[in-house]
Amino acid sequence: MTVINATTIDQVVSALREYPQARLVQGGTDVMVEVNLNRARVHDVISLRRVNELRRWHVDEESGTVRIGAGVPYAEMERAPLCLHVPALGEAARTVGAPQIRATGSLGGNLGTCSPAGDGLPVLSALDAVVHLRSADDARDVVVHDFMLGVKQNAKRADEVIVAITVPLLVGFQGYAKVGMRNAMVISAASACLVHDADNGNVRLAFGAVAPTIVRARAAEAWLAERVSLRNSLTLDGAIAREFGQLAAKECAPIDDHRSTADYRRHAVAVLAERLLLRAAEQQGRDE
Amino acid sequence: MSNEFYQLSVNGVAHEVRDAWAGESLLYVLRERLGLPGTKGACEQGECGSCTVLMDGEAVCACLVMAATAVEAEITTVEGLSSDGEPTDVQQAFVDAGGVQCGFCTPGLVVAVHHLLERTANPSELQIKEAISGNICRCTGYGRIFAAVKQARDNRLAM
Amino acid sequence: MATTTATSRATLGTSAVRPDGMPKVQGRFAFASDVWADNMLWGATLRSPHPHARIRSIDVSGALAINGVSVVITADDVPGQLTYGLITSDQPVFARDVVRYAGEPVAAVAADHPETARRALDAIRVDYEVLSPLLDAEQAIDGSFAAIHPDGNVIRNQRVIRGDQSFVGDVIVEGSYELGMQDQAFLGLEAALALPDEDGAGVELFVATQWLHEDQKQIAACLDMPLERVRITLGGVGGAFGGREDISLQVHCCLLALVTRRPIKMQYGREESFFGHIHRHPARIVMRHHADRDGTLRRVEARAVFDGGAYASTSSAVLINAVTHMQGPYRCDIATVDGYVVRTNNPPCGAMRGFGVVQACFAHESQMDKLAVACGLSPVDIRLKNAMRTGDRLITGQIVESVAPVERCIRETAALPMPAPLLDEPDALELPGGSGLTARRSNIRRGVGWGVSIKNLMYSEGFDDYATARCRLADGVVTLQFATAEVGQGFVVLAQQIARTVLGIDTVLLEPISTAIGSAGSTSASRQTWMSGGAVDGACRLVREQLFAHVGATHDVDPLRLAIDATEVIDTMGTLRVAVADAARGLVLDETFEHHHRATEELDENGQGNCHVAFAFVAHRAVVDVDPDLGLVKVVQIATAQDVGRVLNPLAALGQVEGGIAQGLGLAVMEEIVLVNGKMRNPSFTDYLLPTALDAPEVVVTMIEEPEPQAPLGAKGIGEPPCISVTPAIVAAIRDATGKALTRVPVRPQDIVFGD
């Protein structure tokens, strides 16, 4: 077992070529659990901890996007100014594990592990984020929906590293809600992210922990767009929100496990979607 | 770039780690190789906070840091919070306020509270609770721990 | 462990600072996992993945071939008794032919590094013939499943029959209640260091345990050694709560040390800890209460079934506690109780804080609320109406001689302030769901609920669980010695307070806690303040008698006239006043004292008899906020008045009360070991959830101080009562907020959302 402490992305991708079995480790909060619990025999490790390029983020006003380095810790997403640009990501970040986990955990790790309970992932899905990958040979961009393939399966090749994620700067409400069995430091039993893109007139909704991978509730989104004007303003009544939530829940495929039951998860996402939509309408009301 | 041996800087002292298995966590290396057993382990997966240390000023779980990747970071453990053997204000407050029972969670909590008070001079009750929500205590029910943090906070503000 | 010292005038009744506090906050305190020795090896345990299987063969050659592996041991290497156990010796050191639960030890290895040891475990080949497991407790009772152990599938059946068995009340309420399996989840994982004697005929063990002498007895039997060749010193203990009363790694660790002739360190990880110690019994209790129309409780009928898992541990005593406390802290003349604790292929269960009474209390308090509704009374009034008093009889016929301020506990709890109402725009962290931002303020409903309990103190049924302590006064310094396991509760500071109070000397040293002195019994059953406190008090008083004899002779005063006033010896009928330090100069006084509580009896076949020593009482009022649509709960406040006899250290007492409440909260709303086909699904802190700082409620406390005449210091044990009736109080509050029946704990979100 060899540990390579890279300092640049170039070093990372050339090390990946040299050690094709190597695991990439950013914060260590997933990989070290596997090592500590003897779940995986890790052979070689390329540490991204000291690759400063991965820890930067910036706003591109021209394209109206934020590019977030794959190693930016959740703790930074929770705080201003980043949480002001992407509020749903800030809310999701605040629910990730313990504060100590948020100090090192990152979107790169969330995407690399690709657990359906990853707290950042529903946000990336609802925002139609783009994942930027690099290898020694090439660089490519993959839309997050095409990146997440299944439980702990993603589209990253073994020779690639996730370098950044780009999400749009949007006008309109965005929020994240997560059900867990205690009031802090808990794995999601079900989660939801709702984004109102007021300029483009749509509402986007994604769920976590209710299917093998993140679910986009596209049928419910379309249903809502037919009934409610979503461009600029957002006005609706409680009945619409309730039906929206119930429709969206039908797009999930939850399971029974030791954290919850399929029935509860289906119910919970309906409630979360309804409440998020009501929050969106209320915020719109306040902003006007 | 490999790990036949590596250096760690802990509490201001450079340590050489030789012939270690690369899968060792920072927690293991601190406790079993560097003679610093003050940092405790109780879950191996970042769900209890007992192993909290400061790494470049951030409070992290030492059990989830691969020690060989912690090179060129400045690590502070509970043993290094004060240099003269005298208790810090936070440590004194934990003793005085009854925040210690079995004491196994205590070193991690003390480090987490130092981190909090250095970032936030006057944390509210809820900020205190959120800041230590990753540190599980099974004995106290947290009541005397909150009292200790508030005592340390108020003492600093009064200075 | 270094001798700890403290010098201060912190006598009984003050919030004396614990002597281990400063080392603990500075990371200098040596827990069992912190001790090490030169040349030591790491031990590790191989465990069965199956709940029930026959072992056809074990091939250790692959493990032995690994560089760095010293030895692999199995049942064949146990020199003495092949089994251990607290009450019955029915649990194998290593499974030999059959494994009876998933997680049962099969072999152990010693290697030069923990990772080497782990690889060695992976390389051991065990050929199992998987058998169908007994998982349903009712099947253990009805005899439909073949015995899974030579001792049979019923560990104990005990009835409690009293009064007119044909009585039918004007008002009858009934219910069926269920409790999941709770874990002690002490933070400091099981750990030990064993040092073999040079001659190989003895061993020294540093271990985190609750009862050194019981460990010594069981280890010596398994090692086939005389008791004195097994010397145990307490390693620092990171919490216990009942989970360290049984043997876990002790025999394995000693055996590896003796076989390798090298020091062995063993330390469980969190996952292994879930397999390595016993848990709180899951239980199902069906109850029927009969009352007069005015709410007077007349008859309790109950059938209780406790799942003891694969081995007996303390199951039979847990069951006795449950069936003898089934009526709760209420007068009731007629009882028809039948209790079973059975063997299954689930993980073994035994002692956890509250010990059988937790289960009974959840059932009887749920019933009292039903009775209140049926009789048109409030939850408080039904409990006041039936509150037990000193002199009342239990359903076992035993007269409650203890101070029994049940009514005061209820009234003083009711008098504590209610929490502030929820703000119109509260911080999300104050709402159910917390930072998950699931809640809308308008959906939140508040509820209030009650729970009251009675708990026996010390051991029962004829067991003489004495405690020993030694006091030595020399050169104006007191040194105390005892084998009382300090597990975090603070006996070390209490012992110093006692000595300062009795002897008027401020400097009190503590010897290491070890088997070098006689037994102190277990740190459990809320017993050490009473038992070891009584022993320390007794030893100090013996020393004081000698001191007074000396002062009397020197000053020509009748020693009976002498007393301690702060730090001086005074003549209560004269003017003599001499500092203790001066009076004791040149003296070496050394006394050992054993404290025994009064004798108890076994129960007869109808569950009648004076089986318990004494009782303590407590009331809890819970206020919760519930999000009914998502089934999420935030416990807002717990108010409690507890019958403590006398407060000896206010800060330590408050810490016990707050800590117990958090554990009862855990059982109410989140803590459960989930078993599927006998296998644990959540043996980790990711999925076995403990309350965090953001789950902790506001706690408001009144200590009811009515000194207990039987107790050496007037103080009752305070460790267990806080965690008992808080659970039903919280569930009652959730019922109040939602109207749901909620007959099972922990209450899960789906129970609130989908329940009746």
PDB file of N, CA and C in Angstrom, chain C residues 690-745:
ATOM      1  N   LEU C 690     -27.573   7.717  19.209  1.00  0.00           N
ATOM      2  CA  LEU C 690     -27.592   8.207  20.586  1.00  0.00           C
ATOM      3  C   LEU C 690     -27.973   9.680  20.553  1.00  0.00           C
ATOM      4  N   PRO C 691     -28.579  10.168  21.609  1.00  0.00           N
ATOM      5  CA  PRO C 691     -28.923  11.588  21.627  1.00  0.00           C
ATOM      6  C   PRO C 691     -27.676  12.470  21.503  1.00  0.00           C
ATOM      7  N   THR C 692     -27.770  13.497  20.666  1.00  0.00           N
ATOM      8  CA  THR C 692     -26.690  14.480  20.548  1.00  0.00           C
ATOM      9  C   THR C 692     -27.033  15.702  21.403  1.00  0.00           C
ATOM     10  N   ALA C 693     -26.115  16.658  21.406  1.00  0.00           N
ATOM     11  CA  ALA C 693     -26.360  17.905  22.151  1.00  0.00           C
ATOM     12  C   ALA C 693     -27.633  18.592  21.674  1.00  0.00           C
ATOM     13  N   LEU C 694     -27.974  18.401  20.392  1.00  0.00           N
ATOM     14  CA  LEU C 694     -29.178  19.053  19.868  1.00  0.00           C
ATOM     15  C   LEU C 694     -30.446  18.245  20.159  1.00  0.00           C
ATOM     16  N   ASP C 695     -30.303  17.072  20.718  1.00  0.00           N
ATOM     17  CA  ASP C 695     -31.471  16.287  21.129  1.00  0.00           C
ATOM     18  C   ASP C 695     -31.741  16.417  22.625  1.00  0.00           C
ATOM     19  N   ALA C 696     -30.789  17.020  23.337  1.00  0.00           N
ATOM     20  CA  ALA C 696     -30.909  17.089  24.797  1.00  0.00           C
ATOM     21  C   ALA C 696     -31.968  18.122  25.181  1.00  0.00           C
ATOM     22  N   PRO C 697     -32.906  17.724  26.025  1.00  0.00           N
ATOM     23  CA  PRO C 697     -33.926  18.669  26.466  1.00  0.00           C
ATOM     24  C   PRO C 697     -33.415  19.561  27.590  1.00  0.00           C
ATOM     25  N   GLU C 698     -34.144  20.630  27.834  1.00  0.00           N
ATOM     26  CA  GLU C 698     -33.942  21.357  29.092  1.00  0.00           C
ATOM     27  C   GLU C 698     -34.355  20.412  30.221  1.00  0.00           C
ATOM     28  N   VAL C 699     -33.586  20.376  31.291  1.00  0.00           N
ATOM     29  CA  VAL C 699     -33.926  19.508  32.423  1.00  0.00           C
ATOM     30  C   VAL C 699     -34.068  20.386  33.670  1.00  0.00           C
ATOM     31  N   VAL C 700     -35.211  20.287  34.318  1.00  0.00           N
ATOM     32  CA  VAL C 700     -35.397  21.016  35.575  1.00  0.00           C
ATOM     33  C   VAL C 700     -35.611  19.992  36.691  1.00  0.00           C
ATOM     34  N   VAL C 701     -34.893  20.169  37.776  1.00  0.00           N
ATOM     35  CA  VAL C 701     -34.768  19.115  38.773  1.00  0.00           C
ATOM     36  C   VAL C 701     -35.059  19.630  40.180  1.00  0.00           C
ATOM     37  N   THR C 702     -35.790  18.839  40.929  1.00  0.00           N
ATOM     38  CA  THR C 702     -35.894  19.034  42.379  1.00  0.00           C
ATOM     39  C   THR C 702     -35.435  17.740  43.052  1.00  0.00           C
ATOM     40  N   MET C 703     -34.523  17.862  43.980  1.00  0.00           N
ATOM     41  CA  MET C 703     -34.108  16.682  44.742  1.00  0.00           C
ATOM     42  C   MET C 703     -34.954  16.620  46.015  1.00  0.00           C
ATOM     43  N   ILE C 704     -35.618  15.493  46.212  1.00  0.00           N
ATOM     44  CA  ILE C 704     -36.425  15.313  47.423  1.00  0.00           C
ATOM     45  C   ILE C 704     -35.513  14.702  48.488  1.00  0.00           C
ATOM     46  N   GLU C 705     -35.228  15.474  49.530  1.00  0.00           N
ATOM     47  CA  GLU C 705     -34.300  14.988  50.560  1.00  0.00           C
ATOM     48  C   GLU C 705     -35.055  14.588  51.823  1.00  0.00           C
ATOM     49  N   GLU C 706     -35.318  13.306  51.929  1.00  0.00           N
ATOM     50  CA  GLU C 706     -35.852  12.745  53.170  1.00  0.00           C
ATOM     51  C   GLU C 706     -34.912  11.600  53.520  1.00  0.00           C
ATOM     52  N   PRO C 707     -33.973  11.838  54.416  1.00  0.00           N
ATOM     53  CA  PRO C 707     -32.920  10.853  54.661  1.00  0.00           C
ATOM     54  C   PRO C 707     -33.472   9.454  54.937  1.00  0.00           C
ATOM     55  N   GLU C 708     -32.836   8.481  54.329  1.00  0.00           N
ATOM     56  CA  GLU C 708     -33.273   7.089  54.439  1.00  0.00           C
ATOM     57  C   GLU C 708     -32.622   6.470  55.673  1.00  0.00           C
ATOM     58  N   PRO C 709     -33.415   6.075  56.671  1.00  0.00           N
ATOM     59  CA  PRO C 709     -32.823   5.572  57.915  1.00  0.00           C
ATOM     60  C   PRO C 709     -31.947   4.337  57.722  1.00  0.00           C
ATOM     61  N   GLN C 710     -32.325   3.482  56.771  1.00  0.00           N
ATOM     62  CA  GLN C 710     -31.533   2.267  56.551  1.00  0.00           C
ATOM     63  C   GLN C 710     -30.171   2.550  55.946  1.00  0.00           C
ATOM     64  N   ALA C 711     -30.049   3.660  55.226  1.00  0.00           N
ATOM     65  CA  ALA C 711     -28.843   3.891  54.425  1.00  0.00           C
ATOM     66  C   ALA C 711     -27.746   4.485  55.297  1.00  0.00           C
ATOM     67  N   PRO C 712     -26.515   4.007  55.138  1.00  0.00           N
ATOM     68  CA  PRO C 712     -25.428   4.464  56.018  1.00  0.00           C
ATOM     69  C   PRO C 712     -25.241   5.975  56.013  1.00  0.00           C
ATOM     70  N   LEU C 713     -25.429   6.606  54.866  1.00  0.00           N
ATOM     71  CA  LEU C 713     -25.229   8.052  54.788  1.00  0.00           C
ATOM     72  C   LEU C 713     -26.559   8.788  54.626  1.00  0.00           C
ATOM     73  N   GLY C 714     -27.646   8.037  54.772  1.00  0.00           N
ATOM     74  CA  GLY C 714     -28.964   8.647  54.576  1.00  0.00           C
ATOM     75  C   GLY C 714     -29.329   8.822  53.115  1.00  0.00           C
ATOM     76  N   ALA C 715     -28.399   8.457  52.244  1.00  0.00           N
ATOM     77  CA  ALA C 715     -28.575   8.697  50.811  1.00  0.00           C
ATOM     78  C   ALA C 715     -28.972   7.417  50.097  1.00  0.00           C
ATOM     79  N   LYS C 716     -29.972   7.536  49.231  1.00  0.00           N
ATOM     80  CA  LYS C 716     -30.324   6.422  48.362  1.00  0.00           C
ATOM     81  C   LYS C 716     -29.460   6.473  47.101  1.00  0.00           C
ATOM     82  N   GLY C 717     -29.387   5.349  46.425  1.00  0.00           N
ATOM     83  CA  GLY C 717     -28.726   5.354  45.121  1.00  0.00           C
ATOM     84  C   GLY C 717     -29.529   6.200  44.160  1.00  0.00           C
ATOM     85  N   ILE C 718     -28.826   6.904  43.285  1.00  0.00           N
ATOM     86  CA  ILE C 718     -29.543   7.811  42.372  1.00  0.00           C
ATOM     87  C   ILE C 718     -29.307   7.496  40.910  1.00  0.00           C
ATOM     88  N   GLY C 719     -28.553   6.462  40.596  1.00  0.00           N
ATOM     89  CA  GLY C 719     -28.153   6.244  39.210  1.00  0.00           C
ATOM     90  C   GLY C 719     -29.261   5.785  38.289  1.00  0.00           C
ATOM     91  N   GLU C 720     -30.078   4.872  38.768  1.00  0.00           N
ATOM     92  CA  GLU C 720     -31.053   4.267  37.852  1.00  0.00           C
ATOM     93  C   GLU C 720     -32.376   5.021  37.713  1.00  0.00           C
ATOM     94  N   PRO C 721     -32.949   5.533  38.817  1.00  0.00           N
ATOM     95  CA  PRO C 721     -34.290   6.122  38.671  1.00  0.00           C
ATOM     96  C   PRO C 721     -34.426   7.156  37.540  1.00  0.00           C
ATOM     97  N   PRO C 722     -33.398   7.982  37.264  1.00  0.00           N
ATOM     98  CA  PRO C 722     -33.605   9.008  36.235  1.00  0.00           C
ATOM     99  C   PRO C 722     -33.960   8.447  34.863  1.00  0.00           C
ATOM    100  N   CYS C 723     -33.499   7.225  34.559  1.00  0.00           N
ATOM    101  CA  CYS C 723     -33.713   6.732  33.187  1.00  0.00           C
ATOM    102  C   CYS C 723     -34.960   5.875  33.072  1.00  0.00           C
ATOM    103  N   ILE C 724     -35.718   5.694  34.141  1.00  0.00           N
ATOM    104  CA  ILE C 724     -36.800   4.717  34.093  1.00  0.00           C
ATOM    105  C   ILE C 724     -38.121   5.325  33.627  1.00  0.00           C
ATOM    106  N   SER C 725     -38.695   6.228  34.428  1.00  0.00           N
ATOM    107  CA  SER C 725     -40.024   6.723  34.048  1.00  0.00           C
ATOM    108  C   SER C 725     -39.973   7.870  33.056  1.00  0.00           C
ATOM    109  N   VAL C 726     -38.776   8.322  32.697  1.00  0.00           N
ATOM    110  CA  VAL C 726     -38.711   9.378  31.690  1.00  0.00           C
ATOM    111  C   VAL C 726     -39.157   8.848  30.330  1.00  0.00           C
ATOM    112  N   THR C 727     -38.901   7.559  30.079  1.00  0.00           N
ATOM    113  CA  THR C 727     -39.292   6.989  28.781  1.00  0.00           C
ATOM    114  C   THR C 727     -40.814   6.999  28.605  1.00  0.00           C
ATOM    115  N   PRO C 728     -41.574   6.421  29.558  1.00  0.00           N
ATOM    116  CA  PRO C 728     -43.036   6.508  29.386  1.00  0.00           C
ATOM    117  C   PRO C 728     -43.555   7.942  29.416  1.00  0.00           C
ATOM    118  N   ALA C 729     -42.885   8.828  30.151  1.00  0.00           N
ATOM    119  CA  ALA C 729     -43.348  10.221  30.180  1.00  0.00           C
ATOM    120  C   ALA C 729     -43.248  10.845  28.789  1.00  0.00           C
ATOM    121  N   ILE C 730     -42.143  10.589  28.107  1.00  0.00           N
ATOM    122  CA  ILE C 730     -41.964  11.152  26.763  1.00  0.00           C
ATOM    123  C   ILE C 730     -42.987  10.553  25.802  1.00  0.00           C
ATOM    124  N   VAL C 731     -43.187   9.252  25.897  1.00  0.00           N
ATOM    125  CA  VAL C 731     -44.155   8.615  24.992  1.00  0.00           C
ATOM    126  C   VAL C 731     -45.558   9.146  25.277  1.00  0.00           C
ATOM    127  N   ALA C 732     -45.874   9.336  26.545  1.00  0.00           N
ATOM    128  CA  ALA C 732     -47.192   9.892  26.893  1.00  0.00           C
ATOM    129  C   ALA C 732     -47.354  11.293  26.306  1.00  0.00           C
ATOM    130  N   ALA C 733     -46.274  12.058  26.311  1.00  0.00           N
ATOM    131  CA  ALA C 733     -46.340  13.408  25.756  1.00  0.00           C
ATOM    132  C   ALA C 733     -46.560  13.360  24.238  1.00  0.00           C
ATOM    133  N   ILE C 734     -45.932  12.388  23.585  1.00  0.00           N
ATOM    134  CA  ILE C 734     -46.146  12.263  22.128  1.00  0.00           C
ATOM    135  C   ILE C 734     -47.591  11.838  21.855  1.00  0.00           C
ATOM    136  N   ARG C 735     -48.100  10.940  22.703  1.00  0.00           N
ATOM    137  CA  ARG C 735     -49.516  10.552  22.566  1.00  0.00           C
ATOM    138  C   ARG C 735     -50.416  11.775  22.741  1.00  0.00           C
ATOM    139  N   ASP C 736     -50.069  12.601  23.724  1.00  0.00           N
ATOM    140  CA  ASP C 736     -50.865  13.796  24.004  1.00  0.00           C
ATOM    141  C   ASP C 736     -50.874  14.733  22.793  1.00  0.00           C
ATOM    142  N   ALA C 737     -49.728  14.804  22.117  1.00  0.00           N
ATOM    143  CA  ALA C 737     -49.634  15.716  20.975  1.00  0.00           C
ATOM    144  C   ALA C 737     -50.301  15.160  19.726  1.00  0.00           C
ATOM    145  N   THR C 738     -50.381  13.830  19.615  1.00  0.00           N
ATOM    146  CA  THR C 738     -50.807  13.235  18.345  1.00  0.00           C
ATOM    147  C   THR C 738     -52.087  12.422  18.427  1.00  0.00           C
ATOM    148  N   GLY C 739     -52.461  11.992  19.630  1.00  0.00           N
ATOM    149  CA  GLY C 739     -53.621  11.113  19.759  1.00  0.00           C
ATOM    150  C   GLY C 739     -53.360   9.676  19.342  1.00  0.00           C
ATOM    151  N   LYS C 740     -52.108   9.340  19.060  1.00  0.00           N
ATOM    152  CA  LYS C 740     -51.783   7.979  18.627  1.00  0.00           C
ATOM    153  C   LYS C 740     -51.554   7.076  19.847  1.00  0.00           C
ATOM    154  N   ALA C 741     -51.745   5.763  19.658  1.00  0.00           N
ATOM    155  CA  ALA C 741     -51.653   4.836  20.788  1.00  0.00           C
ATOM    156  C   ALA C 741     -50.208   4.591  21.229  1.00  0.00           C
ATOM    157  N   LEU C 742     -49.303   4.419  20.269  1.00  0.00           N
ATOM    158  CA  LEU C 742     -47.862   4.306  20.538  1.00  0.00           C
ATOM    159  C   LEU C 742     -47.546   3.347  21.686  1.00  0.00           C
ATOM    160  N   THR C 743     -47.637   2.071  21.387  1.00  0.00           N
ATOM    161  CA  THR C 743     -47.432   1.056  22.423  1.00  0.00           C
ATOM    162  C   THR C 743     -46.042   0.446  22.375  1.00  0.00           C
ATOM    163  N   ARG C 744     -45.180   0.981  21.527  1.00  0.00           N
ATOM    164  CA  ARG C 744     -43.857   0.395  21.376  1.00  0.00           C
ATOM    165  C   ARG C 744     -42.796   1.488  21.464  1.00  0.00           C
ATOM    166  N   VAL C 745     -41.679   1.162  22.149  1.00  0.00           N
ATOM    167  CA  VAL C 745     -40.519   2.056  22.116  1.00  0.00           C
ATOM    168  C   VAL C 745     -39.327   1.305  21.536  1.00  0.00           C
TER     169      VAL C 745
END
